[in-house]
Short mmCIF file of C-alpha atoms in Angstrom, two decimals:
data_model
loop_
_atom_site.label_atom_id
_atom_site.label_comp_id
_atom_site.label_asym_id
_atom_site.label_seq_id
_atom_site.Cartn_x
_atom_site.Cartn_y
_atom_site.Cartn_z
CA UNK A 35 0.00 0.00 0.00
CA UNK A 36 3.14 2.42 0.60
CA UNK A 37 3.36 2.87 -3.24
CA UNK A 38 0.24 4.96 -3.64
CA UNK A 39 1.33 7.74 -1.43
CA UNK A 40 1.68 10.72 -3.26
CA UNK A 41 2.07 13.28 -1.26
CA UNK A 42 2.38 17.22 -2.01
CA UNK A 43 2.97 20.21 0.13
CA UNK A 44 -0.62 20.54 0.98
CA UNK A 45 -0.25 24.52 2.46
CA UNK A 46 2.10 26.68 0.35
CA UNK A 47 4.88 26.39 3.49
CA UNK A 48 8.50 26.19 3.55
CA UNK A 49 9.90 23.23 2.42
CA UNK A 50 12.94 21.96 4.25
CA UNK A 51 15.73 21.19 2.35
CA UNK A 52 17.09 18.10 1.22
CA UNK A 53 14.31 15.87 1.86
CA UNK A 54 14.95 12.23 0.56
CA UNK A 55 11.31 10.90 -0.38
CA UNK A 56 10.63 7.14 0.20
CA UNK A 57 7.71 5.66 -0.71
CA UNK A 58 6.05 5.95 2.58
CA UNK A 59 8.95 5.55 4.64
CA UNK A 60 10.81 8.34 6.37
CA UNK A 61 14.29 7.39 8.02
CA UNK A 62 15.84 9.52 11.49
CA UNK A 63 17.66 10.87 9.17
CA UNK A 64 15.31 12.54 7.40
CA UNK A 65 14.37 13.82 10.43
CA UNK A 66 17.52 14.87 11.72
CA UNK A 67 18.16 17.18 8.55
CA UNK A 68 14.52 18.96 9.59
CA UNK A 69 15.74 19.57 12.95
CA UNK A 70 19.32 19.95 12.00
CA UNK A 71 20.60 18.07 14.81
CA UNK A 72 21.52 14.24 15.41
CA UNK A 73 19.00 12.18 17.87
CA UNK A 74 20.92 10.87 20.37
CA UNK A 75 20.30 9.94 24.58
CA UNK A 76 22.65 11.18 27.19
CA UNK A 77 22.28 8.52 29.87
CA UNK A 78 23.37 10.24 33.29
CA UNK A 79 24.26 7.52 36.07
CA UNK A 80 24.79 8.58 39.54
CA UNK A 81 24.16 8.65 43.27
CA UNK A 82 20.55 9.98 44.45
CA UNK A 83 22.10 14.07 45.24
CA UNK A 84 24.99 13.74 42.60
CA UNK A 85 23.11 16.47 40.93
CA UNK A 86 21.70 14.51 37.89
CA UNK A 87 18.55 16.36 37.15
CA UNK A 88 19.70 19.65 37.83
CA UNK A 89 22.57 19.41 35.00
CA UNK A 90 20.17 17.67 32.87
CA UNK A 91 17.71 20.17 33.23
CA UNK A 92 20.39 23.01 32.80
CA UNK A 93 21.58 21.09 29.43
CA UNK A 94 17.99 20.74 28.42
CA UNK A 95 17.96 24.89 29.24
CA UNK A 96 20.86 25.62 27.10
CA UNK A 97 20.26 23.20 23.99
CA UNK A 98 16.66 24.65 23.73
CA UNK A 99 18.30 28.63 23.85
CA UNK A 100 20.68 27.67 21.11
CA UNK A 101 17.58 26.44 19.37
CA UNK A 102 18.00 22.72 19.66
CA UNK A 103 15.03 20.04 20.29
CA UNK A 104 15.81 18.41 23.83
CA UNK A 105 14.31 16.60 26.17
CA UNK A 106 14.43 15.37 29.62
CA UNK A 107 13.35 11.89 31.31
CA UNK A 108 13.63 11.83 34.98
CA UNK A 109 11.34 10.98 37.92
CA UNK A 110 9.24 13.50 37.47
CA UNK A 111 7.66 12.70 34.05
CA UNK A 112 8.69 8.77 34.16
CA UNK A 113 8.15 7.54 37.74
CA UNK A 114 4.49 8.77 38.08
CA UNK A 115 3.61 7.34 34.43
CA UNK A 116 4.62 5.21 32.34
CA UNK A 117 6.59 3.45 35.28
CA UNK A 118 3.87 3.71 38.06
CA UNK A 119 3.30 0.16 37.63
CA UNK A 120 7.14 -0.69 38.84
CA UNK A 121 7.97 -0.59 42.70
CA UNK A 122 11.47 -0.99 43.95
CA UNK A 123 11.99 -4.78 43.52
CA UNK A 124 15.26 -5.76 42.06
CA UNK A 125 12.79 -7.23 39.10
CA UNK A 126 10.67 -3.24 38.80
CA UNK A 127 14.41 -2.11 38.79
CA UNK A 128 15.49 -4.02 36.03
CA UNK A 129 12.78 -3.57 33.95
CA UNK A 130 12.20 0.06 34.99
CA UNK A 131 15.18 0.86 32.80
CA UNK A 132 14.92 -1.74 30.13
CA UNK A 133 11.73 0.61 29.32
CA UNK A 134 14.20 3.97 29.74
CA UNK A 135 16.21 2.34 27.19
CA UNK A 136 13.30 1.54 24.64
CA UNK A 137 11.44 4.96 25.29
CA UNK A 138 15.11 6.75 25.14
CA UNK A 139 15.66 4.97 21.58
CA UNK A 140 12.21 5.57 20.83
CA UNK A 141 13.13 9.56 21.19
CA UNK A 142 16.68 9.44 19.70
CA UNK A 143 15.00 7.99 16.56
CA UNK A 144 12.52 10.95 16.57
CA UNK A 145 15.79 13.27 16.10
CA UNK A 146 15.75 14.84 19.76
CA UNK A 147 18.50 14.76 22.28
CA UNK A 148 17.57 12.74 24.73
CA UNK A 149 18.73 12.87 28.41
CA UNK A 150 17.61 10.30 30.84
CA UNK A 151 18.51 11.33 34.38
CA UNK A 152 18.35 8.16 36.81
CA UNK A 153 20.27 6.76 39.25
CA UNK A 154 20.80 3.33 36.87
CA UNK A 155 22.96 1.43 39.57
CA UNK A 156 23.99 -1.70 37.35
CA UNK A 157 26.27 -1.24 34.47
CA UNK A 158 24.75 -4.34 33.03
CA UNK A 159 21.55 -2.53 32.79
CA UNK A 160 23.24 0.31 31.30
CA UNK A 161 24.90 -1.46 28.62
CA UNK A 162 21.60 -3.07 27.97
CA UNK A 163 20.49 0.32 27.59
CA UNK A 164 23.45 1.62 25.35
CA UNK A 165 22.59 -1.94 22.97
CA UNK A 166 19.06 -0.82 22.26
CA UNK A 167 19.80 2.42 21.41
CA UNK A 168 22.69 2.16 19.13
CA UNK A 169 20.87 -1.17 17.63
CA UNK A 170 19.45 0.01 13.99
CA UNK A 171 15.84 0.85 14.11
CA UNK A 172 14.01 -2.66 13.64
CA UNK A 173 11.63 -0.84 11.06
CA UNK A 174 14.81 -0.24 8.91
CA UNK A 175 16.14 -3.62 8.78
CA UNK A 176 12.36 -5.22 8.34
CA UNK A 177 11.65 -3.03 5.30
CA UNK A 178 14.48 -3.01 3.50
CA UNK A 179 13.93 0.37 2.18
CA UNK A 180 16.62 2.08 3.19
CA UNK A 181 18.77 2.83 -0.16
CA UNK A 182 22.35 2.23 1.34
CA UNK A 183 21.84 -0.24 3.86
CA UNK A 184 25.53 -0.29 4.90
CA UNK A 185 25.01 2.71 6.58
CA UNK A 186 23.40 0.90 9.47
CA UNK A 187 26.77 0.00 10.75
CA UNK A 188 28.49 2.83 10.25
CA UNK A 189 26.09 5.41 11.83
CA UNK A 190 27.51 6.81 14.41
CA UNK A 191 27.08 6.14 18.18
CA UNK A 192 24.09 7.23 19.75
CA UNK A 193 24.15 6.54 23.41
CA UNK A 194 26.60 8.46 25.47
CA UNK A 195 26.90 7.39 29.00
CA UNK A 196 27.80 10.49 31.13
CA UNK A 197 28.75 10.02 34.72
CA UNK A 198 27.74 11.92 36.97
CA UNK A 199 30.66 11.16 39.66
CA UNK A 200 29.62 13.11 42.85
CA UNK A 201 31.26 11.69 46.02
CA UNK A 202 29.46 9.69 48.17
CA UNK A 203 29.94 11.97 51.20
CA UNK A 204 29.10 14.84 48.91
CA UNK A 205 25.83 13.42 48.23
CA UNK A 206 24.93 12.73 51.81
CA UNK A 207 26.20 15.96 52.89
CA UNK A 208 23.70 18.00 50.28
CA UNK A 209 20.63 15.15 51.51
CA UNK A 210 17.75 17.46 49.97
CA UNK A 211 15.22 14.92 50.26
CA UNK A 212 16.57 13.75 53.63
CA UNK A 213 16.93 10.20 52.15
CA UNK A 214 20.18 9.41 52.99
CA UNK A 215 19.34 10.28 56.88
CA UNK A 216 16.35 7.96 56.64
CA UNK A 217 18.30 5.02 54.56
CA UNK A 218 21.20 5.00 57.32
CA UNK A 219 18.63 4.65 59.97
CA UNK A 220 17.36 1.80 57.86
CA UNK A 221 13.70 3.35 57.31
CA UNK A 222 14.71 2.80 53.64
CA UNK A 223 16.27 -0.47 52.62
CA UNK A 224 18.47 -1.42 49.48
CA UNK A 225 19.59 2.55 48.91
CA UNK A 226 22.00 2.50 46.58
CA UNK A 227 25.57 3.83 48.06
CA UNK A 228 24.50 2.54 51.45
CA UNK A 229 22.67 -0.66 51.46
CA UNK A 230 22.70 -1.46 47.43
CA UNK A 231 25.70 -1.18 45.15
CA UNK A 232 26.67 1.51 42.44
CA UNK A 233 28.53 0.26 39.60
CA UNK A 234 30.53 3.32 38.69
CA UNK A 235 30.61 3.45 34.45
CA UNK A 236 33.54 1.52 33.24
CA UNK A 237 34.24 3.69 30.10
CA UNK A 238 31.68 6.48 30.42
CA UNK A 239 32.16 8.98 27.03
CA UNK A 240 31.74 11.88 29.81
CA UNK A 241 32.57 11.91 33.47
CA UNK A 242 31.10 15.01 35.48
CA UNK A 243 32.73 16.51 38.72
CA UNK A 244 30.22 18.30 40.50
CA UNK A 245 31.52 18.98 43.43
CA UNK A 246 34.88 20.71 41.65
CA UNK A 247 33.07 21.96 38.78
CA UNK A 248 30.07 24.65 38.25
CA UNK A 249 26.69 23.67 36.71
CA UNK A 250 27.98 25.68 33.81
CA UNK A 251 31.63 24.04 33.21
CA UNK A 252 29.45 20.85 33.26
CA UNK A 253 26.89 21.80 30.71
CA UNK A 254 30.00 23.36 28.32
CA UNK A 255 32.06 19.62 29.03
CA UNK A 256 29.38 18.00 27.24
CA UNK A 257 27.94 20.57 24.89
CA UNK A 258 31.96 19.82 23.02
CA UNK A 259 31.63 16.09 23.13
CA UNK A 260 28.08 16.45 21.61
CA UNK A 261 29.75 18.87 19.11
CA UNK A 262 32.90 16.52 18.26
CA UNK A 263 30.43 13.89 17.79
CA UNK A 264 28.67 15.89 14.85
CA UNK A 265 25.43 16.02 16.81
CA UNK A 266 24.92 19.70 17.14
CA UNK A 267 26.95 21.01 14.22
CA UNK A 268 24.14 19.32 11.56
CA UNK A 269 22.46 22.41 11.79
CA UNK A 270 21.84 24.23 8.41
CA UNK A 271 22.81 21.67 6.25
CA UNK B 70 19.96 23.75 43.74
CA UNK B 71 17.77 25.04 41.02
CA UNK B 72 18.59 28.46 41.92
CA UNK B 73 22.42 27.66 41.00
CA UNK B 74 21.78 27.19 37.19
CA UNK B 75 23.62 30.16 35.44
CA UNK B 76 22.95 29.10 31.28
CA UNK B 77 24.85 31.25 28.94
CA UNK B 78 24.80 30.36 25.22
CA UNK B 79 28.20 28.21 25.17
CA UNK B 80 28.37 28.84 21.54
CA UNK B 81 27.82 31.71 19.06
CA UNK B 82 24.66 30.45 17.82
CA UNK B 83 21.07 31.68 16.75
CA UNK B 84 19.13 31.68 19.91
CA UNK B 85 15.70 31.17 19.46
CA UNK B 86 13.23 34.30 20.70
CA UNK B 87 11.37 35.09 23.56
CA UNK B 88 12.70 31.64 25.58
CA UNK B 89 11.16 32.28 28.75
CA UNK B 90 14.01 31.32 31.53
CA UNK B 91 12.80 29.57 34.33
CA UNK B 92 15.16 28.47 37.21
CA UNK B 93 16.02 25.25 36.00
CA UNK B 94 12.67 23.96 34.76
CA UNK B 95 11.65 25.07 31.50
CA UNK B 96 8.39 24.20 30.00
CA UNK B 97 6.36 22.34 27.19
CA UNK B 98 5.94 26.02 26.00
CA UNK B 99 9.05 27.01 25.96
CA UNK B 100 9.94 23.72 23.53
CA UNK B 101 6.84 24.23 21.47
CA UNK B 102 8.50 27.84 20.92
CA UNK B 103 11.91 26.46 19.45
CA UNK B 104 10.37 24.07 17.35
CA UNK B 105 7.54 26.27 16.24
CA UNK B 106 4.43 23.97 16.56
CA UNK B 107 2.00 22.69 19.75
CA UNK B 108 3.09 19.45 20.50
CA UNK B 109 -0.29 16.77 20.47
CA UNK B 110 -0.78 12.89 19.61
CA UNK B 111 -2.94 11.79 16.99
CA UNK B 112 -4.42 8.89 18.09
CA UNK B 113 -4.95 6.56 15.35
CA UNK B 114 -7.92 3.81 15.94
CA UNK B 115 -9.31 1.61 13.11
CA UNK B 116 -9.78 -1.99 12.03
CA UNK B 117 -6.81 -4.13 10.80
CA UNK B 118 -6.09 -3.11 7.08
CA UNK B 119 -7.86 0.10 7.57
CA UNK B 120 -4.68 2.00 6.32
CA UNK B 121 -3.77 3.47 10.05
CA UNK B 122 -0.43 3.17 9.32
CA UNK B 123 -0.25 3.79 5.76
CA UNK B 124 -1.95 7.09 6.93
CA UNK B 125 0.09 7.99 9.91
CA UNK B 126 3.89 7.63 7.82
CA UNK B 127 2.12 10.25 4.88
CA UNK B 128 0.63 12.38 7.43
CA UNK B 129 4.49 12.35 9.05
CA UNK B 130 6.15 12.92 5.68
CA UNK B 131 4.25 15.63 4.86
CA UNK B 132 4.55 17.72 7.88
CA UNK B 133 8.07 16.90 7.78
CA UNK B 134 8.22 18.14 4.09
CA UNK B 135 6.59 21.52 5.61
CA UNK B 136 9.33 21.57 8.32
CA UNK B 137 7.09 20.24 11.72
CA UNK B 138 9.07 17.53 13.87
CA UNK B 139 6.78 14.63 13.76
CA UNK B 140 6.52 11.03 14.92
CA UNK B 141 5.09 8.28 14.69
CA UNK B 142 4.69 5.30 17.07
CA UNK B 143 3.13 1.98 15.95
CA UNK B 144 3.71 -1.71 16.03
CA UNK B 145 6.80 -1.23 13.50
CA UNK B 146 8.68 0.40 16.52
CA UNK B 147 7.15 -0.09 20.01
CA UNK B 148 5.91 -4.07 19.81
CA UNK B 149 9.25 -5.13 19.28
CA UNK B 150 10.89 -2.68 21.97
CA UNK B 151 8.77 -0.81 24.15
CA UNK B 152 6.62 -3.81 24.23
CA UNK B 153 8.28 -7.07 23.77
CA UNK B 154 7.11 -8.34 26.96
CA UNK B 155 3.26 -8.23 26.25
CA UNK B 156 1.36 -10.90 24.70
CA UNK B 157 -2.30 -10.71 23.24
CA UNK B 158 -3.98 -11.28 26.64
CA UNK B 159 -6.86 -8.72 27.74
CA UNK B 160 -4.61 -7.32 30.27
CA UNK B 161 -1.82 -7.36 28.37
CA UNK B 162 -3.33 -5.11 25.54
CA UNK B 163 -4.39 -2.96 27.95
CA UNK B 164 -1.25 -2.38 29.25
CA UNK B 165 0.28 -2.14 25.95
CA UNK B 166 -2.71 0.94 25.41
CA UNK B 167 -1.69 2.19 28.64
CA UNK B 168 1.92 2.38 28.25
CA UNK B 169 1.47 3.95 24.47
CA UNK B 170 -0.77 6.84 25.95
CA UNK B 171 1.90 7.21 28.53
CA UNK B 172 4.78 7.40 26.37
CA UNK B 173 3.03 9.59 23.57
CA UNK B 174 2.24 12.24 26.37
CA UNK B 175 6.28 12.20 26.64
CA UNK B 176 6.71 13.10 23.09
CA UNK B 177 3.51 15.76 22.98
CA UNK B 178 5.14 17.10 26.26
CA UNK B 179 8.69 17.60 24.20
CA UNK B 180 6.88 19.42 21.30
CA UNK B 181 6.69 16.63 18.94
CA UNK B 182 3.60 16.17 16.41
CA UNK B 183 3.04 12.44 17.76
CA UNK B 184 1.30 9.84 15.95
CA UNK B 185 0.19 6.29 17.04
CA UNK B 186 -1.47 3.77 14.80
CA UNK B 187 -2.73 1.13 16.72
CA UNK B 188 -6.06 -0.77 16.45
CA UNK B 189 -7.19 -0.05 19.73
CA UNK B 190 -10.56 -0.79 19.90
CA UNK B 191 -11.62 0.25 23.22
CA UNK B 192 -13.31 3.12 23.68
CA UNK B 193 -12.27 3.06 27.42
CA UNK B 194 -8.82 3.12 26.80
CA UNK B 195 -8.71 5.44 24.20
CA UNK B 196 -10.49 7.47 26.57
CA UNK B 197 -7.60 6.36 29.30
CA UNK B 198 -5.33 7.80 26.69
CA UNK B 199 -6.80 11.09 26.71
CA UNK B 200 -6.58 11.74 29.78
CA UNK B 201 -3.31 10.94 30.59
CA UNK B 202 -2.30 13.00 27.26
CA UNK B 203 -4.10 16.31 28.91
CA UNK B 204 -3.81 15.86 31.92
CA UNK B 205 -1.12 18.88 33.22
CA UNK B 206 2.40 17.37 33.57
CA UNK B 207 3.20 16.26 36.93
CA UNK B 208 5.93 18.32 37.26
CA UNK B 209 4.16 21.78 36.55
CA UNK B 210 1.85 20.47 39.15
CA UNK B 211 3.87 19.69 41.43
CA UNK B 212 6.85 22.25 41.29
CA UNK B 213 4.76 25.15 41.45
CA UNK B 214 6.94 26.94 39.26
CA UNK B 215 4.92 27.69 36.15
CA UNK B 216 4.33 31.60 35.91
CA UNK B 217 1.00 31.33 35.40
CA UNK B 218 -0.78 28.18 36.68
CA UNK B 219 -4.42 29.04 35.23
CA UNK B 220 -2.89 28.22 31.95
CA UNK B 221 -2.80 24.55 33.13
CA UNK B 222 -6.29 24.42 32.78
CA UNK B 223 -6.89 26.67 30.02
CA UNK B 224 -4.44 24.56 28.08
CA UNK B 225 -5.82 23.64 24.57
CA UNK B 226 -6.53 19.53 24.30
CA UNK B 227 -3.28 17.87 22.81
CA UNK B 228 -5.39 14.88 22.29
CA UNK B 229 -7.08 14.05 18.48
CA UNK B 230 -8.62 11.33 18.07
CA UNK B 231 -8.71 9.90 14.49
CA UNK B 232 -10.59 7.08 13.27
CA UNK B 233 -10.05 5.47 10.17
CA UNK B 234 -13.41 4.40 9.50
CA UNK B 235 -12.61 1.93 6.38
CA UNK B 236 -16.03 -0.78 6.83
CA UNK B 237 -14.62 -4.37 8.04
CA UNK B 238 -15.56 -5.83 4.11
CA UNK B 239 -12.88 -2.95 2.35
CA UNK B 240 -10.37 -3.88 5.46
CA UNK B 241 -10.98 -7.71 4.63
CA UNK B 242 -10.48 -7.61 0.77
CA UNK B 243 -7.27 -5.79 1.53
CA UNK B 244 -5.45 -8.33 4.40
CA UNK B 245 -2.65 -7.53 3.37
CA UNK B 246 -0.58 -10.23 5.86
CA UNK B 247 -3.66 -12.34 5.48
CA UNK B 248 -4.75 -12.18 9.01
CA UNK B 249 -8.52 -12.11 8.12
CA UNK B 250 -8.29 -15.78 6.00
CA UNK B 251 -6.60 -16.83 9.41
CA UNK B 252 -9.03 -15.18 11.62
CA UNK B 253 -11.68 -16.80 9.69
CA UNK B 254 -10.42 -20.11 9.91
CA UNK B 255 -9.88 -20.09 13.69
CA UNK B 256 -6.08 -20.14 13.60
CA UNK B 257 -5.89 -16.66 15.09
CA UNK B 258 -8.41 -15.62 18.02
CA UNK B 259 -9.74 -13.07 19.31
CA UNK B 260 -9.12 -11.15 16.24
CA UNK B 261 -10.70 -7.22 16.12
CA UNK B 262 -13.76 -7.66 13.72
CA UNK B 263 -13.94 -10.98 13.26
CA UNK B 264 -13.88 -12.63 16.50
CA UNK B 265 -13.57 -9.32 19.17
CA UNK B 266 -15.25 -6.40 19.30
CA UNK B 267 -13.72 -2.91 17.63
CA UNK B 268 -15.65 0.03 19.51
CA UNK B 269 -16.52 2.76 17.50
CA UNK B 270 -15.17 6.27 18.49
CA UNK B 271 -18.14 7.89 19.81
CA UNK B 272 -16.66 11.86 19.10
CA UNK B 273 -13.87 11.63 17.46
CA UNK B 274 -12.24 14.69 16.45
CA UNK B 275 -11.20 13.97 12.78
CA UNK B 276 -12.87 10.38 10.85
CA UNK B 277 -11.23 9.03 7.82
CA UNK B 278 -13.22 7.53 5.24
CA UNK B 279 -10.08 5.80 3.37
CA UNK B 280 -12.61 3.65 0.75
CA UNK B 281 -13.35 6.51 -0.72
CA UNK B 282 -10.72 9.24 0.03
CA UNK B 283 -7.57 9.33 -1.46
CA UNK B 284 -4.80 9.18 1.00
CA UNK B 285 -3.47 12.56 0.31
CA UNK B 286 -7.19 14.01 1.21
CA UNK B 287 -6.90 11.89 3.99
CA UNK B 288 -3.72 13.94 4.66
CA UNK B 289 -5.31 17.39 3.75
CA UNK B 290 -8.49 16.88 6.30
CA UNK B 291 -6.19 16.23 9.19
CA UNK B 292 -3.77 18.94 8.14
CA UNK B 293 -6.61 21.33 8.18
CA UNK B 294 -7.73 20.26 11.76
CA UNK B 295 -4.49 20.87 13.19
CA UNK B 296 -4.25 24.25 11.54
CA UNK B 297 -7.41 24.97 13.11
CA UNK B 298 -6.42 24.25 16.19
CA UNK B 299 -3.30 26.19 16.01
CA UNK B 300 -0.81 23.04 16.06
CA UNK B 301 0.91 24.02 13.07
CA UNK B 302 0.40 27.91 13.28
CA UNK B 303 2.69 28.53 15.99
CA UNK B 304 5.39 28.26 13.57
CA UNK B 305 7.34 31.82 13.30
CA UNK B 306 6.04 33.78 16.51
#
């Protein structure tokens, strides 16, 4: 049925340049040239207080003023919804970011930068998440309409993993939730850096020092790896 | 630690207009502003072999073509990821509803023109959908930092509702993957139409009558609807 699409600029609007037409079938990168940008997911692993949602939000702040698409997905819009189902199990845990990963992926395909801002203990899970994000787009491989299907394997990386390594002691000291208080008192069981493990990133692409560097130096640190990775600099071509 | 975020523009780039800075927490606004649209879902709902998804990837390439970031979610992409753990069960396609609606009010709160072309044939959770799609986001609820909190409820609906109204006899003739001749012979239960019930949208927004519209004035009459309702409009404020 794809082959009797025919489809015209319905509304005399701008057309954006360099549009491939497929019969039916638009790729991310199609997508990317529209927004000029490179989907990709920042996955931010950390302690709870390492300061993971307040760089992500302040990276989310600074892509958007230089007029990039970004988005964020923390507790706030994750936990409540699409996760409210999960509880803390080891099993909710697990699967609680298996669906990060997909929904991340899901978002990287649609062109954005992604930034997922969650503790993410296990580096196991992690990598899990790094597989499905850098895996090529099932649609691409089932349809076979892609014209130069090499370029699967050599599209660049997608998924970079960016530590946020704040101190343990740091963390506890800055306690804004009072968490750590109530986990050494044992009110809260299995908290990670005091009754749980953190598996600190074995080769993270960007490692953050919060407690030696400002919100800003942070944001600039990986505003040049996104840029030597070619995911900003897209823009206008 | 809001209140710490200092944002300058790193680099020498175009910064989009009137971003309204918030400590640390911007809004769907604020997005919709950069990318020049209202971010919504159209929520696709129609028989097997009614042309959902045929529908949903022109509707995407032609807003593309006119410069909108659009998306589209359907089995292609989610079954296989998001997903993969659901079988055909009743609960288990309600949870697959349920997590969709969750996950395309993620991409309607990042801006996004969001698509999904599933059958869903409940009108309950379509209606589920809906709600969690315009409902406020939980964080503008719940961080009280929005400027002007009576917009939260004077917030236009995000939420369309399109069915694809092609009668079960057109849908049949078509079977593309042959799923009616094996719905008919028993080999697949439970099948919408045949064997289970498809629930007609009571008020949908937009109906598509594919058997005798072409697919581009398929296209058109949605294109028109979200003109109307100042999706596309925003574009250039």
């Amino acid at each position: 049925m794809n082959s009797e699409i025919k489809t015209q600029n319905p509304e005399p609007q701008p057309v954006a340049p360099n549009i491939v037409w497929h019969e039916g079938r638009i790729t991310t990168e199609d997508r990317e040239r529209v927004l000029g940008q490179r989907g990709c997911v920042l996955w931010f692993t950390g302690l709870s207080g390492s300061g993971k949602s307040t760089i992500a939000r302040a990276l989310e702040e600074t892509l958007l003023n230089a007029g990039h698409a970004a988005y964020v997905l923390d507790g706030d819009n994750v936990r409540h919804g699409l996760n409210s189902d999960l509880d803390f199990s080891p099993a909710s845990r697990k699967e609680n970011i298996r669906r990060l990963g997909e929904v991340a992926a899901l978002f990287a395909d649609s062109g954005l930068i992604t930034i997922t801002a969650f503790i993410s203990p296990y580096q196991e899970d992690r990598d899990r998440a790094r597989q499905i994000v850098d895996a090529p787009a099932v649609a691409d491989v089932d349809s076979g309409l892609r014209s130069q299907p090499s370029s699967l394997s050599s599209r660049p990386p997608r998924f970079f993993e960016v530590y946020v390594n704040t101190p343990l002691n740091v963390c506890e000291s800055r306690d804004p939730k009072k968490l750590y208080a109530k986990a050494r008192s044992g009110a809260i069981p299995n908290f990670t850096g005091i009754s749980a493990p953190f598996e600190a990133p074995e080769r993270p692409e960007i490692e953050l020092l919060t407690h030696e560097d400002s919100i800003e130096a942070c944001v600039n640190q990986m505003l040049r790896t996104l840029e030597d990775a070619g995911v900003l600099n897209a823009k206008g071509e």
